[in-house]
Tab-separated table of C-alpha atoms and ligand atoms in Angstrom:
chain	number	residue	atom	x	y	z
A	1	MET	CA	4.612	8.722	21.207
A	2	ARG	CA	3.788	7.092	17.915
A	3	ARG	CA	6.738	5.212	16.551
A	4	HIS	CA	5.072	2.570	14.408
A	5	LEU	CA	3.151	2.626	11.121
A	6	LEU	CA	0.346	0.107	11.538
A	7	SER	CA	-2.692	1.668	9.878
A	8	ALA	CA	-3.242	4.365	7.279
A	9	GLY	CA	-5.981	5.590	9.607
A	10	ASP	CA	-3.389	6.501	12.257
A	11	LEU	CA	-2.117	9.375	10.125
A	12	SER	CA	-3.667	12.818	10.407
A	13	ARG	CA	-3.821	14.908	7.249
A	14	ASP	CA	-0.748	16.926	8.273
A	15	GLU	CA	1.191	13.785	9.142
A	16	ALA	CA	0.313	12.100	5.841
A	17	VAL	CA	1.303	15.236	3.922
A	18	ARG	CA	4.603	15.292	5.805
A	19	VAL	CA	5.371	11.724	4.678
A	20	LEU	CA	4.345	12.517	1.087
A	21	ASP	CA	6.356	15.753	0.967
A	22	THR	CA	9.411	13.979	2.391
A	23	ALA	CA	8.972	11.258	-0.246
A	24	GLY	CA	8.898	13.982	-2.906
A	25	GLU	CA	12.280	15.236	-1.762
A	26	LEU	CA	13.695	11.726	-1.633
A	27	LEU	CA	12.400	10.823	-5.108
A	28	ALA	CA	14.870	13.282	-6.597
A	29	LEU	CA	17.590	10.960	-5.352
A	30	ALA	CA	16.505	8.245	-7.789
A	31	ASP	CA	17.736	10.402	-10.700
A	32	ARG	CA	21.210	10.868	-9.270
A	33	PRO	CA	24.059	8.571	-10.328
A	34	ILE	CA	24.724	7.747	-6.649
A	35	LYS	CA	21.371	6.890	-5.093
A	36	LYS	CA	22.495	6.706	-1.477
A	37	LEU	CA	22.174	8.926	1.594
A	38	PRO	CA	24.095	8.227	4.819
A	39	THR	CA	21.079	9.005	7.033
A	40	LEU	CA	20.458	5.538	8.520
A	41	ARG	CA	24.061	4.339	8.643
A	42	GLY	CA	24.467	1.878	11.519
A	43	ARG	CA	20.708	1.215	11.837
A	44	THR	CA	19.230	-2.203	11.098
A	45	VAL	CA	16.005	-2.781	9.202
A	46	VAL	CA	14.553	-6.302	9.193
A	47	ASN	CA	12.129	-7.337	6.475
A	48	LEU	CA	10.012	-10.004	8.180
A	49	PHE	CA	7.905	-11.597	5.452
A	50	PHE	CA	5.563	-14.463	6.303
A	51	GLU	CA	3.734	-14.099	3.002
A	52	ASP	CA	4.903	-13.971	-0.607
A	53	SER	CA	5.820	-10.595	-1.988
A	54	THR	CA	7.754	-9.202	-4.925
A	55	ARG	CA	7.276	-5.442	-5.005
A	56	THR	CA	6.817	-4.622	-1.341
A	57	ARG	CA	9.790	-6.611	-0.081
A	58	ILE	CA	12.286	-5.388	-2.662
A	59	SER	CA	10.904	-1.876	-2.331
A	60	PHE	CA	11.539	-1.782	1.426
A	61	GLU	CA	14.940	-3.349	0.835
A	62	ALA	CA	15.873	-0.731	-1.766
A	63	ALA	CA	14.511	2.059	0.464
A	64	ALA	CA	16.508	0.968	3.508
A	65	LYS	CA	19.684	0.464	1.457
A	66	ARG	CA	19.375	3.885	-0.194
A	67	LEU	CA	19.366	5.346	3.313
A	68	SER	CA	22.483	3.246	4.154
A	69	ALA	CA	20.747	1.036	6.745
A	70	ASP	CA	21.827	-2.576	7.178
A	71	VAL	CA	19.057	-4.831	5.863
A	72	ILE	CA	18.209	-8.327	7.015
A	73	ASN	CA	15.695	-10.176	4.872
A	74	PHE	CA	13.723	-12.825	6.682
A	75	SER	CA	11.231	-14.939	4.813
A	76	ALA	CA	9.171	-17.518	6.665
A	77	LYS	CA	9.781	-20.108	3.955
A	78	GLY	CA	13.120	-21.721	4.716
A	79	SER	CA	13.225	-20.371	8.290
A	80	SER	CA	12.424	-21.939	11.648
A	81	VAL	CA	8.828	-20.762	11.204
A	82	SER	CA	8.357	-23.857	9.030
A	83	LYS	CA	9.549	-25.843	12.071
A	84	GLY	CA	6.722	-24.355	14.138
A	85	GLU	CA	8.445	-21.344	15.708
A	86	SER	CA	5.982	-18.796	17.066
A	87	LEU	CA	5.710	-15.114	16.173
A	88	LYS	CA	6.917	-14.313	19.685
A	89	ASP	CA	10.098	-16.378	19.439
A	90	THR	CA	10.814	-15.016	15.980
A	91	ALA	CA	10.354	-11.488	17.366
A	92	LEU	CA	12.634	-12.140	20.350
A	93	THR	CA	15.329	-13.392	17.975
A	94	LEU	CA	15.093	-10.205	15.932
A	95	GLN	CA	15.212	-8.119	19.098
A	96	ALA	CA	18.346	-9.979	20.197
A	97	MET	CA	19.921	-8.997	16.882
A	98	GLY	CA	19.157	-5.330	17.505
A	99	ALA	CA	16.534	-4.523	14.877
A	100	ASP	CA	15.741	-0.789	14.776
A	101	ALA	CA	12.768	-1.337	12.474
A	102	VAL	CA	10.832	-4.460	11.592
A	103	VAL	CA	8.857	-4.362	8.380
A	104	VAL	CA	6.293	-7.123	8.708
A	105	ARG	CA	4.008	-8.836	6.237
A	106	HIS	CA	1.805	-11.537	7.682
A	107	GLN	CA	-1.147	-13.604	6.523
A	108	SER	CA	-3.006	-12.852	9.782
A	109	SER	CA	-4.792	-9.531	10.148
A	110	GLY	CA	-3.459	-7.794	13.258
A	111	ALA	CA	-0.034	-9.493	13.422
A	112	PRO	CA	1.917	-6.183	13.210
A	113	HIS	CA	-0.351	-4.687	15.915
A	114	ARG	CA	0.429	-7.688	18.113
A	115	LEU	CA	4.165	-7.183	17.559
A	116	ALA	CA	3.883	-3.494	18.392
A	117	ALA	CA	1.713	-3.994	21.480
A	118	ALA	CA	3.493	-6.982	22.992
A	119	GLY	CA	6.762	-5.165	23.588
A	120	TRP	CA	8.901	-8.063	22.320
A	121	ILE	CA	10.714	-5.670	20.009
A	122	ASP	CA	11.971	-2.200	20.947
A	123	GLY	CA	12.203	-1.002	17.347
A	124	SER	CA	9.556	0.500	15.079
A	125	ILE	CA	7.042	-1.817	13.458
A	126	VAL	CA	5.933	-1.075	9.905
A	127	ASN	CA	2.914	-2.919	8.564
A	128	ALA	CA	3.732	-4.178	5.057
A	129	GLY	CA	0.357	-5.928	4.684
A	130	ASP	CA	-1.543	-7.915	7.314
A	131	GLY	CA	-4.048	-10.469	6.060
A	132	THR	CA	-7.053	-8.745	4.530
A	133	HIS	CA	-6.682	-5.767	6.835
A	134	GLU	CA	-4.235	-2.983	5.935
A	135	HIS	CA	-1.271	-2.018	3.791
A	136	PRO	CA	-0.499	1.581	4.754
A	137	THR	CA	2.661	2.104	2.679
A	138	GLN	CA	0.793	0.965	-0.447
A	139	ALA	CA	-1.853	3.611	0.266
A	140	LEU	CA	0.873	6.217	0.795
A	141	LEU	CA	2.533	5.369	-2.522
A	142	ASP	CA	-0.826	5.422	-4.284
A	143	ALA	CA	-1.634	8.832	-2.764
A	144	PHE	CA	1.838	10.048	-3.715
A	145	THR	CA	1.296	8.945	-7.320
A	146	LEU	CA	-2.177	10.522	-7.449
A	147	ARG	CA	-0.853	13.779	-6.014
A	148	ARG	CA	1.880	14.046	-8.625
A	149	HIS	CA	-0.670	13.854	-11.431
A	150	LEU	CA	-3.908	15.207	-10.028
A	151	ALA	CA	-3.172	17.645	-7.235
A	152	ASP	CA	-3.618	21.361	-7.691
A	153	GLY	CA	-0.730	23.750	-6.954
A	154	THR	CA	-1.048	23.135	-3.225
A	155	GLY	CA	-0.465	19.401	-3.614
A	156	ASP	CA	-3.953	18.687	-2.377
A	157	LEU	CA	-6.300	15.855	-3.382
A	158	GLU	CA	-9.354	17.677	-1.969
A	159	GLY	CA	-12.450	16.739	-3.963
A	160	ARG	CA	-10.641	14.398	-6.348
A	161	ARG	CA	-12.745	11.340	-7.181
A	162	ILE	CA	-11.050	7.981	-6.901
A	163	THR	CA	-12.853	4.765	-7.851
A	164	ILE	CA	-11.479	1.542	-6.355
A	165	VAL	CA	-12.708	-1.540	-8.197
A	166	GLY	CA	-12.786	-5.251	-7.494
A	167	ASP	CA	-12.091	-7.656	-4.672
A	168	VAL	CA	-12.488	-5.190	-1.795
A	169	LEU	CA	-13.400	-8.024	0.568
A	170	HIS	CA	-9.895	-9.524	0.530
A	171	SER	CA	-7.966	-6.320	-0.126
A	172	ARG	CA	-5.844	-4.603	2.487
A	173	VAL	CA	-4.966	-2.079	-0.216
A	174	ALA	CA	-8.599	-0.964	-0.507
A	175	ARG	CA	-9.083	-0.384	3.214
A	176	SER	CA	-5.825	1.554	3.628
A	177	ASN	CA	-6.572	3.642	0.548
A	178	ALA	CA	-10.128	4.382	1.646
A	179	LEU	CA	-8.809	5.663	4.979
A	180	LEU	CA	-5.866	7.647	3.662
A	181	LEU	CA	-7.497	9.154	0.587
A	182	SER	CA	-10.474	10.342	2.596
A	183	THR	CA	-8.083	11.855	5.184
A	184	LEU	CA	-6.504	13.722	2.263
A	185	GLY	CA	-9.902	15.061	1.175
A	186	ALA	CA	-10.547	12.806	-1.831
A	187	GLU	CA	-13.933	11.204	-2.521
A	188	VAL	CA	-13.624	7.436	-2.714
A	189	THR	CA	-16.105	5.137	-4.444
A	190	LEU	CA	-15.761	1.376	-4.065
A	191	VAL	CA	-17.169	-0.703	-6.913
A	192	ALA	CA	-17.516	-4.461	-6.471
A	193	PRO	CA	-20.005	-7.279	-6.756
A	194	PRO	CA	-22.063	-7.465	-3.532
A	195	THR	CA	-20.243	-10.680	-2.587
A	196	LEU	CA	-16.850	-8.935	-2.634
A	197	LEU	CA	-17.725	-6.019	-0.337
A	198	PRO	CA	-16.921	-6.591	3.345
A	199	VAL	CA	-19.473	-6.559	6.129
A	200	GLY	CA	-19.337	-3.137	7.790
A	201	VAL	CA	-18.278	-1.272	4.647
A	202	ASP	CA	-21.053	1.235	5.420
A	203	SER	CA	-18.874	2.545	8.260
A	204	TRP	CA	-15.967	3.270	5.856
A	205	PRO	CA	-15.578	6.863	4.615
A	206	VAL	CA	-16.638	5.893	1.062
A	207	THR	CA	-19.628	5.430	-1.199
A	208	THR	CA	-20.225	2.019	-2.763
A	209	SER	CA	-21.684	0.821	-6.037
A	210	TYR	CA	-22.216	-2.484	-7.825
A	211	ASP	CA	-22.097	-0.851	-11.234
A	212	LEU	CA	-18.804	0.315	-12.745
A	213	ASP	CA	-19.726	2.202	-15.935
A	214	PRO	CA	-21.665	5.112	-14.346
A	215	THR	CA	-18.800	5.953	-11.974
A	216	LEU	CA	-16.176	6.225	-14.717
A	217	ALA	CA	-17.179	9.515	-16.367
A	218	LYS	CA	-16.628	11.367	-13.083
A	219	ALA	CA	-13.484	9.561	-11.942
A	220	ASP	CA	-10.083	11.248	-11.719
A	221	ALA	CA	-8.523	7.819	-11.241
A	222	VAL	CA	-9.507	4.159	-11.136
A	223	MET	CA	-7.596	1.776	-8.956
A	224	MET	CA	-8.018	-1.850	-9.977
A	225	LEU	CA	-7.710	-4.612	-7.385
A	226	ARG	CA	-6.555	-8.151	-7.963
A	227	VAL	CA	-9.011	-10.991	-7.481
A	228	GLN	CA	-7.298	-12.728	-4.555
A	229	ARG	CA	-7.791	-16.390	-5.337
A	230	GLU	CA	-5.334	-17.449	-2.624
A	231	ARG	CA	-7.728	-15.929	-0.069
A	232	GLY	CA	-10.724	-17.690	-1.542
A	233	ALA	CA	-12.002	-15.169	-4.121
A	234	GLY	CA	-13.163	-16.882	-7.278
A	235	GLY	CA	-15.034	-19.992	-6.229
A	236	GLY	CA	-18.531	-18.959	-5.151
A	237	PHE	CA	-18.005	-15.191	-5.144
A	238	PHE	CA	-18.876	-14.737	-8.832
A	239	PRO	CA	-20.053	-17.085	-11.586
A	240	SER	CA	-16.906	-17.121	-13.747
A	241	ALA	CA	-13.738	-15.132	-14.425
A	242	ARG	CA	-15.231	-14.176	-17.774
A	243	GLU	CA	-18.352	-12.715	-16.224
A	244	TYR	CA	-16.338	-10.945	-13.511
A	245	SER	CA	-14.152	-9.418	-16.158
A	246	ARG	CA	-17.133	-8.274	-18.220
A	247	ARG	CA	-18.763	-6.520	-15.240
A	248	TYR	CA	-15.778	-5.351	-13.201
A	249	GLY	CA	-12.709	-5.478	-15.423
A	250	VAL	CA	-11.280	-2.397	-17.113
A	251	ASP	CA	-10.697	-2.765	-20.845
A	252	ALA	CA	-10.263	-0.341	-23.752
A	253	ARG	CA	-14.013	0.374	-23.947
A	254	ARG	CA	-14.249	1.269	-20.261
A	255	MET	CA	-11.050	3.285	-20.424
A	256	GLY	CA	-12.805	5.322	-23.120
A	257	LEU	CA	-15.493	6.296	-20.590
A	258	LEU	CA	-12.933	7.993	-18.337
A	259	PRO	CA	-12.171	11.715	-18.602
A	260	ASP	CA	-9.023	12.468	-20.617
A	261	HIS	CA	-6.895	13.251	-17.572
A	262	ALA	CA	-7.920	10.162	-15.556
A	263	LEU	CA	-5.317	7.659	-14.405
A	264	VAL	CA	-5.365	3.874	-14.057
A	265	LEU	CA	-3.630	2.365	-11.014
A	266	HIS	CA	-3.026	-1.200	-9.854
A	267	PRO	CA	-0.951	-2.230	-6.822
A	268	GLY	CA	0.279	-5.393	-8.588
A	269	PRO	CA	0.542	-8.258	-9.077
A	270	MET	CA	-1.926	-7.955	-11.963
A	271	ASN	CA	-4.132	-10.688	-13.357
A	272	ARG	CA	-4.010	-9.451	-16.937
A	273	GLY	CA	-7.227	-10.339	-18.710
A	274	VAL	CA	-9.237	-10.573	-15.468
A	275	GLU	CA	-9.454	-7.210	-13.652
A	276	ILE	CA	-7.405	-5.320	-16.247
A	277	SER	CA	-6.779	-5.927	-19.933
A	278	ALA	CA	-3.215	-5.866	-21.242
A	279	ASP	CA	-3.862	-2.830	-23.456
A	280	VAL	CA	-5.075	-0.792	-20.468
A	281	ALA	CA	-2.204	-1.975	-18.251
A	282	ASP	CA	0.288	-0.879	-20.891
A	283	SER	CA	-1.509	2.311	-21.951
A	284	THR	CA	-0.300	5.870	-21.421
A	285	ARG	CA	-2.927	6.401	-18.703
A	286	SER	CA	-1.526	3.563	-16.644
A	287	VAL	CA	0.792	4.673	-13.824
A	288	ILE	CA	1.368	1.110	-12.617
A	289	VAL	CA	5.130	1.088	-13.202
A	290	GLU	CA	5.451	4.590	-11.747
A	291	GLN	CA	3.695	3.343	-8.600
A	292	VAL	CA	6.595	0.933	-8.088
A	293	THR	CA	9.196	3.702	-8.464
A	294	ASN	CA	7.268	5.951	-6.104
A	295	GLY	CA	6.964	3.112	-3.607
A	296	VAL	CA	10.702	3.206	-2.918
A	297	ALA	CA	10.630	6.961	-2.221
A	298	VAL	CA	7.584	6.643	0.050
A	299	ARG	CA	9.162	3.795	2.033
A	300	MET	CA	12.375	5.791	2.331
A	301	ALA	CA	10.313	8.635	3.784
A	302	VAL	CA	8.600	6.296	6.268
A	303	LEU	CA	11.874	4.726	7.441
A	304	PHE	CA	13.564	8.120	7.561
A	305	LEU	CA	10.807	9.699	9.656
A	306	LEU	CA	10.558	6.693	11.982
A	307	LEU	CA	14.270	6.117	12.502
A	308	SER	CA	16.209	9.260	12.007
A	309	ALA	CA	17.070	10.854	15.316
A	310	GLU	CA	16.508	14.477	14.355
A	311	THR	CA	12.870	14.031	13.450
A	312	THR	CA	11.108	13.610	16.774
A	313	THR	CA	9.693	17.065	16.317
A	314	GLY	CA	6.150	16.384	15.117
A	315	THR	CA	3.189	17.421	17.232
A	316	ASP	CA	2.736	15.117	20.257
A	317	GLY	CA	6.309	13.903	19.655
A	318	SER	CA	5.255	11.657	16.742
A	319	PRO	CA	7.801	11.113	13.964
A	320	TRP	CA	5.321	12.292	11.349
B	1	NCD	C1	-0.960	-6.086	-2.751
B	1	NCD	C2	-0.864	-6.868	-1.462
B	1	NCD	O1	0.016	-7.698	-1.286
B	1	NCD	O2	-1.699	-6.605	-0.629
B	1	NCD	N1	0.181	-6.021	-3.507
B	1	NCD	C3	1.249	-5.258	-3.165
B	1	NCD	O3	1.610	-5.129	-2.010
B	1	NCD	N2	1.869	-4.614	-4.160
B	1	NCD	C4	-2.161	-6.432	-3.526
B	1	NCD	C5	-2.344	-7.825	-4.008
B	1	NCD	O4	-1.685	-8.765	-3.576
B	1	NCD	O5	-3.215	-7.991	-4.868
């Protein structure tokens, strides 16, 4: 039985649609004066963050609280991890405290998979970003946002063209989106300098290009990625920020090449003036702030489907 969310690629189309539809129902809650449901009362969600985060951590916290779960926020800075405590001992401590779900962000690719496979924790593991590997709830919130604007009456993204631009090499957002959006029937194009495309990208369900302008006229949405300097992007990968921006940044001129209905997305945090200009980030086509709102609803749906007792009804007993 699947009880974790580790990779966007683990979700079948029906399962992904179930999460997105559930998120749609939960989004309505955000407009009510009292934004809380009693569904996860008495359950404990631990946010285990070994890496910096603004949006993802507070989003999971808001999601768990809106479902009435108890939330424990653990950040590696200021914890015994800085005294050398291992992932295993940290996990055993959380298990001893009775965590029903552990939302984990870690600088090492595969850390959430290790937690799920090792059996140190009985609860559900949710990958909130592991190294340069995956960030499945970001992909779900991006797909949710795209569906609200671009889907036909059936809520389908079949045949929609999504262009993902920038530092694909270091981006867990790109990989999770490539997997999920193609599962949902969209056509994904990755645009990056050759140095910022990962080895093995030819096995991803995408097409790739080094040239941004020609892809824009056909795009239903462009998703801009941050240049991840903390993971080494910058030095050596391209000549200068100015040149990167000229070739791979979206500015008012490039936005003008998009069809009228096309959207601009960015997972945040943005480097304004590098991959996206301020006027594009703040334009009416930008759904960047809406992505944050939708992220809470999507994470509520994930926690609800993983933790709520009544929902073990999916095919093969999976919560999705
Ligand atoms: C992304 C991440 O941490 O992977 N941000 C996020 O979760 N909203 C992308 C990034 O850091 O550039």
